[in-house]
Coordinates of N, CA, C and O in Angstrom, one line a residue:
M1 N 0.8 -1.2 0.0 CA 0.0 0.0 0.0 C 0.9 1.3 0.1 O 1.8 1.4 0.9
A2 N 0.7 2.0 -1.0 CA 1.5 3.3 -1.0 C 0.6 4.6 -0.6 O -0.5 4.7 -0.9
V3 N 1.3 5.5 0.1 CA 0.5 6.6 0.6 C 1.4 7.9 0.2 O 2.6 7.9 0.3
F4 N 0.7 8.9 -0.5 CA 1.2 9.9 -1.1 C 0.9 11.2 -0.1 O -0.2 11.4 0.4
I5 N 1.9 12.0 0.4 CA 1.8 13.1 1.4 C 2.4 14.3 0.7 O 3.6 14.2 0.4
T6 N 1.7 15.3 0.5 CA 2.1 16.6 -0.1 C 1.8 17.7 0.6 O 0.9 17.7 1.6
G7 N 2.5 18.8 0.4 CA 2.1 20.1 1.1 C 3.3 21.1 0.9 O 4.2 20.8 0.2
G8 N 3.1 22.3 1.4 CA 4.1 23.3 1.1 C 5.3 23.2 2.1 O 5.3 22.3 3.0
A9 N 6.3 24.1 1.9 CA 7.5 24.0 2.9 C 7.0 24.3 4.2 O 6.1 25.2 4.5
R10 N 7.5 23.5 5.0 CA 7.3 23.6 6.5 C 5.8 23.4 6.9 O 5.4 24.1 7.9
S11 N 5.1 22.6 6.1 CA 3.7 22.5 6.4 C 3.4 21.4 7.4 O 2.4 21.3 7.9
G12 N 4.5 20.6 7.7 CA 4.4 19.4 8.6 C 4.2 18.1 8.1 O 3.9 17.2 8.6
K13 N 4.4 18.1 6.6 CA 4.2 16.9 5.8 C 5.2 15.8 6.2 O 4.8 14.6 6.4
S14 N 6.4 16.0 6.5 CA 7.5 15.0 6.9 C 7.1 14.5 8.3 O 7.3 13.3 8.5
S15 N 6.8 15.4 9.2 CA 6.4 14.9 10.5 C 5.2 14.0 10.5 O 5.1 13.1 11.1
F16 N 4.2 14.5 9.8 CA 3.1 13.5 9.6 C 3.4 12.2 9.0 O 3.0 11.2 9.5
A17 N 4.3 12.2 8.0 CA 4.7 11.1 7.3 C 5.3 10.1 8.4 O 5.1 8.8 8.3
E18 N 6.3 10.7 9.3 CA 7.0 9.8 10.3 C 5.9 9.3 11.2 O 6.0 8.0 11.6
Q19 N 5.0 10.1 11.7 CA 4.0 9.6 12.6 C 3.1 8.5 12.0 O 2.8 7.5 12.6
Y20 N 2.7 8.7 10.7 CA 2.0 7.7 10.1 C 2.7 6.4 10.0 O 2.3 5.3 10.2
A21 N 3.9 6.4 9.6 CA 5.0 5.2 9.5 C 4.9 4.5 10.9 O 4.8 3.2 10.9
M22 N 5.0 5.3 12.0 CA 5.1 4.7 13.3 C 3.8 3.9 13.6 O 3.8 3.0 14.4
K23 N 2.6 4.2 13.0 CA 1.4 3.7 13.3 C 1.2 2.3 12.4 O 0.2 1.5 12.8
V24 N 1.9 2.2 11.3 CA 1.8 1.0 10.5 C 2.9 -0.1 10.6 O 2.6 -1.2 9.9
A25 N 3.9 0.2 11.3 CA 5.1 -0.7 11.3 C 5.7 -0.6 12.7 O 5.6 0.5 13.3
T26 N 6.6 -1.6 13.0 CA 7.4 -1.5 14.2 C 8.8 -0.9 14.0 O 9.6 -0.7 14.9
K27 N 9.1 -0.8 12.6 CA 10.4 -0.3 12.2 C 10.3 0.4 10.7 O 9.3 0.0 10.1
G28 N 11.3 1.2 10.5 CA 11.2 1.7 9.1 C 12.6 2.0 8.3 O 13.5 2.0 9.1
I29 N 12.4 2.0 7.1 CA 13.5 2.4 6.3 C 13.3 3.7 5.7 O 12.2 3.9 5.0
Y30 N 14.2 4.7 5.8 CA 13.9 6.1 5.4 C 14.9 6.4 4.3 O 16.1 6.3 4.5
I31 N 14.4 6.5 3.1 CA 15.1 6.9 2.0 C 15.2 8.4 1.9 O 14.1 9.0 1.5
A32 N 16.3 9.0 2.1 CA 16.4 10.5 2.1 C 17.0 10.9 0.8 O 18.1 10.3 0.4
T33 N 16.5 11.8 -0.1 CA 16.9 12.1 -1.3 C 17.8 13.5 -1.3 O 18.3 13.9 -2.2
C34 N 17.7 14.1 -0.1 CA 18.4 15.5 0.0 C 20.0 15.3 -0.1 O 20.5 14.4 0.4
Q35 N 20.5 16.2 -0.8 CA 22.0 16.3 -0.9 C 22.5 17.4 -0.1 O 22.0 18.5 -0.4
P36 N 23.5 17.4 0.6 CA 24.0 18.5 1.4 C 24.9 19.4 0.5 O 26.1 19.3 0.5
F37 N 24.2 20.4 -0.2 CA 25.0 21.3 -1.1 C 25.6 22.4 -0.4 O 26.6 23.0 -0.8
D38 N 25.3 22.6 0.9 CA 25.9 23.7 1.6 C 25.8 23.4 3.0 O 25.0 22.4 3.5
E39 N 26.4 24.3 4.1 CA 26.4 24.1 5.3 C 24.9 24.1 6.0 O 24.6 23.3 6.8
E40 N 24.0 25.0 5.4 CA 22.7 24.9 5.9 C 22.0 23.7 5.7 O 21.1 23.2 6.7
L41 N 22.1 23.2 4.7 CA 21.5 21.8 4.4 C 22.1 20.7 5.0 O 21.3 19.9 5.5
E42 N 23.4 20.8 5.4 CA 24.0 19.8 6.3 C 23.4 19.9 7.6 O 23.1 18.9 8.3
Q43 N 23.1 21.0 8.1 CA 22.4 21.2 9.5 C 21.1 20.6 9.5 O 20.7 20.1 10.5
R44 N 20.3 21.0 8.4 CA 19.0 20.5 8.3 C 19.0 18.9 8.2 O 18.1 18.4 9.1
I45 N 19.8 18.3 7.5 CA 19.9 16.9 7.5 C 20.2 16.2 8.8 O 19.6 15.3 9.3
S46 N 21.2 16.9 9.5 CA 21.6 16.5 10.9 C 20.4 16.4 11.9 O 20.2 15.6 12.7
K47 N 19.6 17.7 11.8 CA 18.4 17.8 12.6 C 17.6 16.7 12.2 O 17.0 16.2 13.3
H48 N 17.2 16.4 11.1 CA 16.3 15.4 10.8 C 16.7 14.1 11.3 O 15.8 13.2 11.9
K49 N 18.1 13.7 11.2 CA 18.6 12.4 11.7 C 18.3 12.3 13.1 O 17.9 11.4 13.6
L50 N 18.7 13.4 13.8 CA 18.6 13.6 15.4 C 17.1 13.2 15.8 O 16.9 12.5 16.7
N51 N 16.1 13.9 15.0 CA 14.8 13.6 15.4 C 14.1 12.4 15.2 O 13.5 11.8 16.0
R52 N 14.8 11.7 14.1 CA 14.4 10.3 13.9 C 14.9 9.4 15.0 O 14.4 8.5 15.4
R53 N 16.3 9.6 15.3 CA 16.9 8.9 16.4 C 16.1 9.0 17.6 O 15.9 8.0 18.3
D54 N 15.7 10.2 18.0 CA 15.1 10.5 19.2 C 13.7 10.1 19.2 O 13.0 10.3 20.4
S55 N 13.1 9.7 18.2 CA 11.7 9.4 18.2 C 11.3 8.2 18.9 O 10.1 7.9 19.2
G56 N 12.4 7.2 19.1 CA 12.1 5.9 19.6 C 11.7 4.9 18.7 O 11.5 3.7 19.1
F57 N 11.5 5.3 17.4 CA 11.1 4.4 16.4 C 12.4 3.9 15.8 O 13.4 4.7 15.5
Q58 N 12.5 2.7 15.4 CA 13.8 2.1 14.8 C 13.8 2.5 13.3 O 13.2 1.9 12.4
W59 N 14.5 3.5 12.8 CA 14.7 3.9 11.6 C 16.1 3.5 11.0 O 17.2 3.6 11.6
T60 N 16.1 2.9 9.8 CA 17.3 2.7 9.0 C 17.4 3.7 7.9 O 16.4 3.8 7.2
T61 N 18.5 4.7 7.9 CA 18.3 5.7 6.8 C 19.3 5.3 5.8 O 20.4 4.9 6.0
I62 N 18.6 5.5 4.5 CA 19.4 5.3 3.3 C 19.5 6.6 2.6 O 18.4 7.2 2.2
E63 N 20.6 7.3 2.3 CA 20.7 8.5 1.5 C 21.0 8.1 0.0 O 22.0 7.5 -0.3
E64 N 19.9 8.5 -0.7 CA 19.9 8.0 -2.1 C 19.2 9.1 -2.9 O 18.0 9.3 -3.1
P65 N 20.2 10.0 -3.6 CA 19.7 11.2 -4.2 C 19.1 10.9 -5.7 O 18.4 11.6 -6.3
Y66 N 19.5 9.8 -6.3 CA 19.3 9.6 -7.7 C 18.4 8.3 -7.9 O 17.3 8.2 -8.5
D67 N 19.2 7.1 -7.5 CA 18.6 5.8 -7.9 C 17.5 5.2 -7.0 O 17.7 4.1 -6.5
V68 N 16.5 5.9 -6.7 CA 15.5 5.5 -5.9 C 14.7 4.2 -6.3 O 14.5 3.5 -5.6
A69 N 14.4 4.2 -7.6 CA 13.7 3.1 -8.1 C 14.5 1.7 -7.9 O 13.9 0.8 -7.3
E70 N 15.8 1.9 -8.1 CA 16.6 0.6 -7.9 C 16.7 0.4 -6.4 O 16.7 -0.8 -6.0
R71 N 16.9 1.4 -5.6 CA 17.0 1.1 -4.2 C 15.7 0.6 -3.5 O 15.8 -0.3 -2.8
L72 N 14.6 0.9 -4.1 CA 13.3 0.3 -3.6 C 13.3 -1.2 -4.0 O 12.8 -1.9 -3.2
E73 N 13.7 -1.3 -5.2 CA 13.7 -2.8 -5.7 C 14.6 -3.6 -4.8 O 14.3 -4.8 -4.5
Q74 N 15.7 -3.0 -4.5 CA 16.8 -3.8 -3.7 C 16.1 -4.0 -2.2 O 16.2 -5.0 -1.7
I75 N 15.4 -3.0 -1.6 CA 14.9 -3.1 -0.3 C 13.8 -4.4 -0.4 O 13.7 -5.1 0.6
V76 N 12.9 -4.2 -1.4 CA 11.9 -5.2 -1.5 C 12.5 -6.6 -1.7 O 12.1 -7.6 -0.9
G77 N 13.6 -6.8 -2.3 CA 14.3 -8.0 -2.4 C 14.8 -8.6 -1.2 O 14.7 -9.7 -0.7
E78 N 15.5 -7.7 -0.3 CA 16.0 -8.0 1.0 C 15.0 -8.3 2.0 O 15.0 -9.3 2.7
Q79 N 13.9 -7.5 2.0 CA 12.8 -7.7 3.0 C 11.9 -8.8 2.7 O 11.3 -9.5 3.6
S80 N 11.9 -9.3 1.5 CA 11.1 -10.4 1.0 C 11.9 -11.6 1.6 O 11.0 -12.6 2.1
A81 N 13.1 -11.7 1.7 CA 13.9 -12.8 2.3 C 13.6 -12.7 4.0 O 13.3 -13.8 4.5
S82 N 13.5 -11.6 4.5 CA 13.1 -11.4 5.9 C 11.6 -11.9 6.2 O 11.3 -12.6 7.2
E83 N 10.8 -11.5 5.3 CA 9.3 -11.9 5.4 C 9.3 -13.6 5.5 O 8.4 -14.1 6.1
A84 N 9.9 -14.1 4.5 CA 10.0 -15.6 4.4 C 10.4 -16.3 5.7 O 10.0 -17.4 6.0
Q85 N 11.3 -15.6 6.5 CA 11.8 -16.1 7.7 C 10.8 -15.6 8.8 O 11.2 -15.8 9.9
G86 N 9.7 -15.0 8.5 CA 8.8 -14.6 9.6 C 9.2 -13.3 10.3 O 8.5 -13.1 11.5
M87 N 10.0 -12.5 10.0 CA 10.3 -11.3 10.6 C 9.4 -10.2 10.2 O 8.7 -10.3 9.1
D88 N 9.3 -9.2 11.0 CA 8.4 -8.0 10.9 C 8.9 -7.2 9.6 O 10.2 -7.1 9.5
L89 N 8.0 -6.9 8.9 CA 8.3 -6.0 7.7 C 8.4 -4.5 8.1 O 7.5 -4.0 8.9
P90 N 9.2 -3.8 7.6 CA 9.5 -2.3 7.7 C 8.4 -1.5 6.8 O 7.9 -2.0 5.7
V91 N 8.2 -0.3 7.3 CA 7.5 0.7 6.4 C 8.6 1.4 5.7 O 9.7 1.6 6.3
I92 N 8.5 1.7 4.5 CA 9.5 2.5 3.7 C 8.9 3.9 3.6 O 7.8 4.2 3.0
L93 N 9.8 4.9 4.0 CA 9.4 6.4 3.8 C 10.4 6.9 2.8 O 11.5 7.0 3.1
L94 N 9.8 7.5 1.8 CA 10.7 8.2 0.7 C 10.4 9.7 0.9 O 9.3 10.2 0.8
D95 N 11.4 10.4 1.3 CA 11.4 11.9 1.4 C 12.5 12.5 0.9 O 13.7 12.5 1.4
C96 N 12.4 13.3 -0.2 CA 11.2 13.6 -0.9 C 11.3 13.6 -2.3 O 12.4 13.6 -2.9
L97 N 10.2 13.5 -3.0 CA 10.2 13.5 -4.5 C 10.7 14.6 -5.2 O 11.4 14.6 -6.2
T98 N 10.4 15.8 -4.6 CA 10.9 17.1 -5.2 C 12.3 17.2 -5.3 O 12.9 17.8 -6.1
L99 N 12.8 16.8 -4.1 CA 14.4 16.8 -4.1 C 15.0 15.9 -5.0 O 16.0 16.2 -5.5
W100 N 14.5 14.6 -5.1 CA 14.9 13.7 -6.1 C 15.0 14.3 -7.4 O 15.8 14.1 -8.2
L101 N 13.7 14.9 -7.9 CA 13.5 15.7 -9.1 C 14.6 16.6 -9.3 O 15.2 16.8 -10.3
T102 N 14.7 17.6 -8.3 CA 15.7 18.6 -8.2 C 17.2 18.0 -8.7 O 17.8 18.6 -9.6
N103 N 17.5 16.9 -8.0 CA 18.9 16.2 -8.2 C 19.0 15.9 -9.6 O 20.0 16.1 -10.3
W104 N 17.9 15.2 -10.2 CA 18.1 14.9 -11.7 C 18.0 16.1 -12.5 O 18.8 16.1 -13.6
L105 N 17.3 17.1 -12.3 CA 17.3 18.2 -13.2 C 18.6 18.9 -13.2 O 19.0 19.5 -14.2
I106 N 19.3 19.0 -12.0 CA 20.6 19.6 -11.9 C 21.6 18.7 -12.6 O 22.6 19.3 -13.4
R107 N 21.5 17.4 -12.6 CA 22.4 16.5 -13.1 C 22.4 16.4 -14.7 O 23.4 16.4 -15.3
L108 N 21.1 16.6 -15.2 CA 21.0 16.7 -16.7 C 21.0 18.1 -17.3 O 20.2 18.8 -16.9
D109 N 22.2 18.3 -17.9 CA 22.3 19.7 -18.4 C 21.5 20.2 -19.7 O 20.9 21.1 -19.8
D110 N 21.5 19.4 -20.7 CA 21.0 19.6 -22.0 C 19.4 19.4 -21.8 O 19.1 18.4 -21.5
N111 N 18.7 20.4 -22.4 CA 17.3 20.4 -22.3 C 16.6 19.0 -23.0 O 15.7 18.6 -22.5
E112 N 17.1 18.8 -24.1 CA 16.5 17.6 -24.8 C 16.8 16.3 -24.1 O 16.0 15.4 -23.8
T113 N 18.1 16.2 -23.7 CA 18.4 15.0 -22.8 C 17.7 15.0 -21.6 O 17.3 14.1 -21.1
K114 N 17.5 16.2 -21.0 CA 16.9 16.5 -19.7 C 15.4 15.7 -19.7 O 15.1 14.9 -19.0
Q115 N 14.7 16.1 -20.9 CA 13.2 15.7 -21.0 C 13.2 14.2 -21.3 O 12.4 13.4 -20.6
S116 N 14.0 13.5 -22.0 CA 13.9 12.1 -22.3 C 14.6 11.3 -21.0 O 14.0 10.3 -20.7
S117 N 15.6 11.8 -20.6 CA 16.3 10.9 -19.4 C 15.2 11.0 -18.1 O 15.1 10.0 -17.4
L118 N 14.8 12.3 -18.0 CA 14.0 12.5 -16.9 C 12.7 11.5 -17.0 O 12.2 10.9 -16.0
G119 N 12.0 11.4 -18.3 CA 11.0 10.6 -18.4 C 11.3 9.0 -18.1 O 10.4 8.3 -17.6
I120 N 12.4 8.7 -18.5 CA 13.0 7.3 -18.2 C 13.0 7.0 -16.7 O 12.4 6.0 -16.2
E121 N 13.6 8.0 -15.9 CA 13.7 7.8 -14.5 C 12.4 7.9 -13.8 O 12.1 7.1 -12.8
I122 N 11.5 8.7 -14.2 CA 10.1 8.9 -13.7 C 9.4 7.5 -14.0 O 8.8 6.9 -13.0
A123 N 9.5 6.9 -15.1 CA 8.8 5.7 -15.5 C 9.4 4.6 -14.5 O 8.5 3.9 -14.1
K124 N 10.6 4.6 -14.3 CA 11.3 3.4 -13.5 C 10.7 3.7 -12.0 O 10.4 2.7 -11.3
L125 N 10.6 4.9 -11.5 CA 10.2 5.3 -10.2 C 8.7 4.8 -10.2 O 8.4 4.0 -9.0
L126 N 7.9 5.2 -10.9 CA 6.5 4.7 -11.0 C 6.2 3.4 -10.8 O 5.5 2.8 -10.1
K127 N 7.0 2.6 -11.7 CA 6.9 1.1 -11.7 C 7.3 0.5 -10.4 O 6.7 -0.4 -9.8
S128 N 8.4 1.1 -9.9 CA 9.0 0.5 -8.6 C 7.8 0.8 -7.3 O 7.7 0.1 -6.4
I129 N 7.2 2.0 -7.4 CA 6.1 2.3 -6.6 C 5.0 1.4 -6.6 O 4.5 0.8 -5.5
Q130 N 4.5 1.2 -7.9 CA 3.5 0.2 -8.1 C 3.7 -1.2 -7.7 O 2.8 -1.9 -7.2
S131 N 4.9 -1.7 -7.8 CA 5.3 -3.1 -7.5 C 5.8 -3.3 -6.0 O 6.1 -4.4 -5.7
C132 N 5.9 -2.2 -5.2 CA 6.3 -2.4 -3.8 C 5.2 -3.0 -3.0 O 4.1 -2.5 -3.0
P133 N 5.5 -4.2 -2.5 CA 4.5 -4.9 -1.6 C 4.2 -4.7 -0.3 O 3.4 -4.9 0.5
F134 N 5.2 -3.6 0.1 CA 5.2 -3.2 1.7 C 4.7 -1.9 1.7 O 4.5 -1.1 0.8
P135 N 4.3 -1.5 3.0 CA 3.8 -0.2 3.2 C 4.9 0.9 2.8 O 6.1 0.9 3.1
L136 N 4.5 1.8 1.9 CA 5.3 2.9 1.4 C 4.8 4.2 1.5 O 3.5 4.3 1.0
I137 N 5.5 5.1 2.0 CA 5.0 6.4 2.2 C 5.8 7.5 1.4 O 7.1 7.4 1.6
I138 N 5.3 8.3 0.6 CA 6.1 9.0 -0.2 C 5.8 10.6 0.0 O 4.5 10.9 0.0
V139 N 6.7 11.3 0.4 CA 6.5 12.8 0.7 C 6.9 13.7 -0.6 O 8.0 13.3 -1.3
S140 N 6.3 14.7 -0.9 CA 6.6 15.6 -2.0 C 6.1 17.0 -1.6 O 5.2 17.2 -0.8
N141 N 6.7 17.8 -2.3 CA 6.3 19.3 -2.1 C 5.2 19.7 -3.1 O 5.3 19.3 -4.3
E142 N 4.2 20.5 -2.7 CA 3.3 21.1 -3.7 C 3.7 22.5 -4.0 O 3.8 23.4 -3.2
V143 N 4.4 22.5 -5.4 CA 5.0 23.8 -5.7 C 4.3 24.6 -6.6 O 4.6 25.7 -7.0
G144 N 3.1 24.2 -7.1 CA 2.3 25.0 -8.0 C 1.4 26.0 -7.6 O 0.9 26.8 -8.3
D145 N 1.5 26.3 -6.2 CA 0.5 27.3 -5.7 C 1.2 28.7 -5.7 O 0.6 29.7 -5.3
G146 N 2.4 28.8 -6.0 CA 3.2 30.1 -5.8 C 3.3 30.8 -7.1 O 2.5 30.6 -8.1
I147 N 4.2 31.7 -7.4 CA 4.3 32.6 -8.3 C 5.1 31.7 -9.5 O 5.7 30.7 -9.3
V148 N 4.9 32.2 -10.7 CA 5.6 31.4 -11.9 C 7.1 31.8 -11.8 O 7.4 33.0 -11.8
P149 N 8.0 30.9 -11.7 CA 9.5 31.2 -11.7 C 9.9 32.0 -12.8 O 9.4 31.8 -14.0
A150 N 10.7 32.9 -12.6 CA 11.3 33.9 -13.7 C 12.4 33.3 -14.5 O 12.7 33.9 -15.5
Y151 N 12.7 32.0 -14.3 CA 13.9 31.6 -15.1 C 13.4 30.2 -15.6 O 12.6 29.4 -15.0
P152 N 14.0 29.6 -16.8 CA 13.5 28.4 -17.4 C 13.6 27.2 -16.6 O 12.6 26.5 -16.5
L153 N 14.6 27.0 -16.0 CA 14.9 25.8 -15.1 C 13.9 25.8 -14.0 O 13.3 24.8 -13.6
G154 N 13.5 26.9 -13.5 CA 12.4 27.0 -12.4 C 11.1 26.6 -12.9 O 10.3 25.9 -12.2
R155 N 10.7 27.0 -14.1 CA 9.5 26.6 -14.7 C 9.6 25.2 -15.0 O 8.4 24.5 -14.9
I156 N 10.6 24.7 -15.6 CA 10.7 23.3 -15.9 C 10.5 22.4 -14.6 O 9.6 21.5 -14.6
F157 N 11.1 22.9 -13.6 CA 11.0 22.1 -12.3 C 9.5 22.2 -11.8 O 8.9 21.1 -11.3
R158 N 8.9 23.3 -11.7 CA 7.5 23.5 -11.3 C 6.6 22.5 -12.1 O 5.7 21.8 -11.5
D159 N 6.6 22.7 -13.4 CA 5.7 21.9 -14.3 C 6.1 20.3 -14.1 O 5.2 19.6 -13.9
E160 N 7.3 19.8 -14.0 CA 7.7 18.5 -13.8 C 7.2 17.9 -12.5 O 6.8 17.0 -12.3
A161 N 7.4 18.9 -11.4 CA 6.9 18.4 -10.0 C 5.5 18.2 -10.1 O 5.0 17.3 -9.4
G162 N 4.7 19.2 -10.7 CA 3.3 19.1 -10.7 C 2.9 17.7 -11.4 O 2.0 17.2 -10.9
R163 N 3.3 17.5 -12.5 CA 3.0 16.2 -13.2 C 3.6 15.0 -12.5 O 2.7 14.0 -12.5
L164 N 4.6 15.0 -11.9 CA 5.1 13.8 -11.1 C 4.2 13.7 -10.0 O 3.7 12.5 -9.7
N165 N 3.8 14.6 -9.2 CA 2.8 14.5 -8.0 C 1.6 14.1 -8.6 O 1.0 13.1 -7.9
Q166 N 1.1 14.4 -9.6 CA -0.2 13.7 -10.1 C -0.1 12.3 -10.4 O -1.0 11.6 -10.1
Q167 N 1.1 11.9 -11.1 CA 1.2 10.5 -11.4 C 1.4 9.6 -10.2 O 0.7 8.6 -10.1
V168 N 2.0 10.2 -9.2 CA 2.3 9.3 -8.0 C 1.0 9.3 -7.2 O 0.6 8.2 -6.7
A169 N 0.3 10.4 -7.1 CA -0.8 10.4 -6.3 C -1.9 9.5 -7.0 O -2.6 8.7 -6.2
A170 N -2.0 9.3 -8.2 CA -2.8 8.5 -8.9 C -2.7 7.1 -8.5 O -3.6 6.2 -8.6
I171 N -1.3 6.6 -8.5 CA -1.1 5.2 -8.1 C -1.0 4.8 -6.7 O -0.9 3.6 -6.2
C172 N -1.2 5.9 -5.9 CA -1.3 5.6 -4.4 C -2.7 5.3 -3.9 O -3.6 5.9 -4.4
E173 N -2.8 4.6 -2.8 CA -4.0 4.1 -2.3 C -4.7 5.4 -1.5 O -5.8 5.6 -1.5
R174 N -3.8 6.2 -0.8 CA -4.2 7.4 0.0 C -3.3 8.5 -0.5 O -2.2 8.4 -0.9
A175 N -3.9 9.6 -0.3 CA -3.1 10.9 -0.6 C -3.6 12.0 0.4 O -4.8 12.2 0.6
F176 N -2.6 12.5 0.9 CA -2.8 13.7 2.0 C -2.3 14.8 1.6 O -1.1 15.0 0.9
L177 N -3.0 16.0 2.0 CA -2.4 17.3 1.7 C -2.2 17.8 3.2 O -3.2 17.9 4.0
V178 N -0.9 18.3 3.5 CA -0.8 18.8 4.9 C -0.6 20.3 4.8 O 0.3 20.8 4.1
T179 N -1.3 21.1 5.6 CA -1.2 22.5 5.5 C -1.4 23.1 7.1 O -2.1 22.5 7.8
A180 N -0.4 23.8 7.5 CA -0.3 24.3 8.8 C -0.3 23.3 9.8 O -1.0 23.3 10.9
G181 N 0.2 21.9 9.6 CA 0.3 20.9 10.4 C -1.0 19.9 10.3 O -1.0 19.1 11.1
I182 N -1.9 20.2 9.5 CA -3.2 19.6 9.4 C -3.3 18.8 8.3 O -3.4 19.3 7.1
P183 N -3.4 17.4 8.4 CA -3.4 16.5 7.2 C -5.1 16.5 6.8 O -5.8 16.2 7.7
I184 N -5.2 16.6 5.4 CA -6.4 16.2 4.9 C -6.3 15.1 3.8 O -5.4 15.2 3.1
E185 N -7.1 14.2 4.0 CA -7.1 13.0 3.2 C -7.8 13.3 1.9 O -9.1 13.5 1.7
L186 N -7.0 13.5 0.8 CA -7.7 14.0 -0.5 C -8.5 13.0 -1.2 O -9.6 13.4 -1.6
K187 N -8.1 11.8 -1.2 CA -9.0 10.8 -2.1 C -10.3 10.6 -1.3 O -11.2 10.3 -2.0
A188 N -10.3 10.9 0.0 CA -11.5 10.5 0.7 C -12.6 11.6 0.4 O -13.8 11.2 0.5
I189 N -12.3 12.7 0.0 CA -13.1 13.9 -0.2 C -13.1 14.3 -1.7 O -13.7 15.3 -2.1
A190 N -12.3 13.6 -2.6 CA -12.2 14.0 -3.9 C -13.6 13.8 -4.7 O -14.3 13.0 -4.5
F191 N -13.7 14.8 -5.6 CA -14.8 14.9 -6.4 C -14.7 13.6 -7.5 O -13.7 13.4 -8.0
S192 N -15.8 13.1 -7.8 CA -15.7 12.1 -8.9 C -16.9 12.4 -10.0 O -17.9 13.2 -9.7
W193 N -16.5 12.1 -11.2 CA -17.5 12.5 -12.4 C -18.9 11.9 -12.1 O -19.8 12.4 -12.6
E194 N -18.9 10.8 -11.5 CA -20.2 10.1 -11.1 C -21.2 11.0 -10.2 O -22.4 10.7 -10.3
Q195 N -20.6 12.0 -9.6 CA -21.3 12.9 -8.8 C -22.1 13.9 -9.6 O -23.1 14.5 -9.1
L196 N -21.8 14.0 -10.9 CA -22.6 15.1 -11.7 C -24.0 14.5 -12.0 O -24.3 13.4 -12.1

């Protein structure tokens, strides 16, 4: 079962995701996509690690800025062996999609290469999400509510993030929007065409 959680910066989405994880399993694997490009990011990452350590929940952190699909498949393979031995299965928390997308956009410089290579990576990620048999929580930022970025890469990022969020939310069983620390379950209140 995959769960999608989105929201703005500092909305409380990661905290909600971690709390959700603690309710569905006794241990977790945290796939962190953030790269420490500067000292401030290093401090943020350290703070997140400390918070997870101090939570009392058993987290295994894997830092994976690019190959998330492959890492998910590897985890599933390893955990399937554990399941066969009757061991408790972990929840997998991927935080976050927009940082993963940013990493790929920075890595791919040429625009034509960017679009085709990014499409391949997104397809691999979607496939790995759909085939994950364990509880999977995916965190992403909602970036389309702000101003239109003034530079081309910013506009590409905003557009790609919006499309990626739609695709991931569509294949997840549940989807939440977190605003001001308050989670709203989107699929539970979503409009359907049958209502017309």
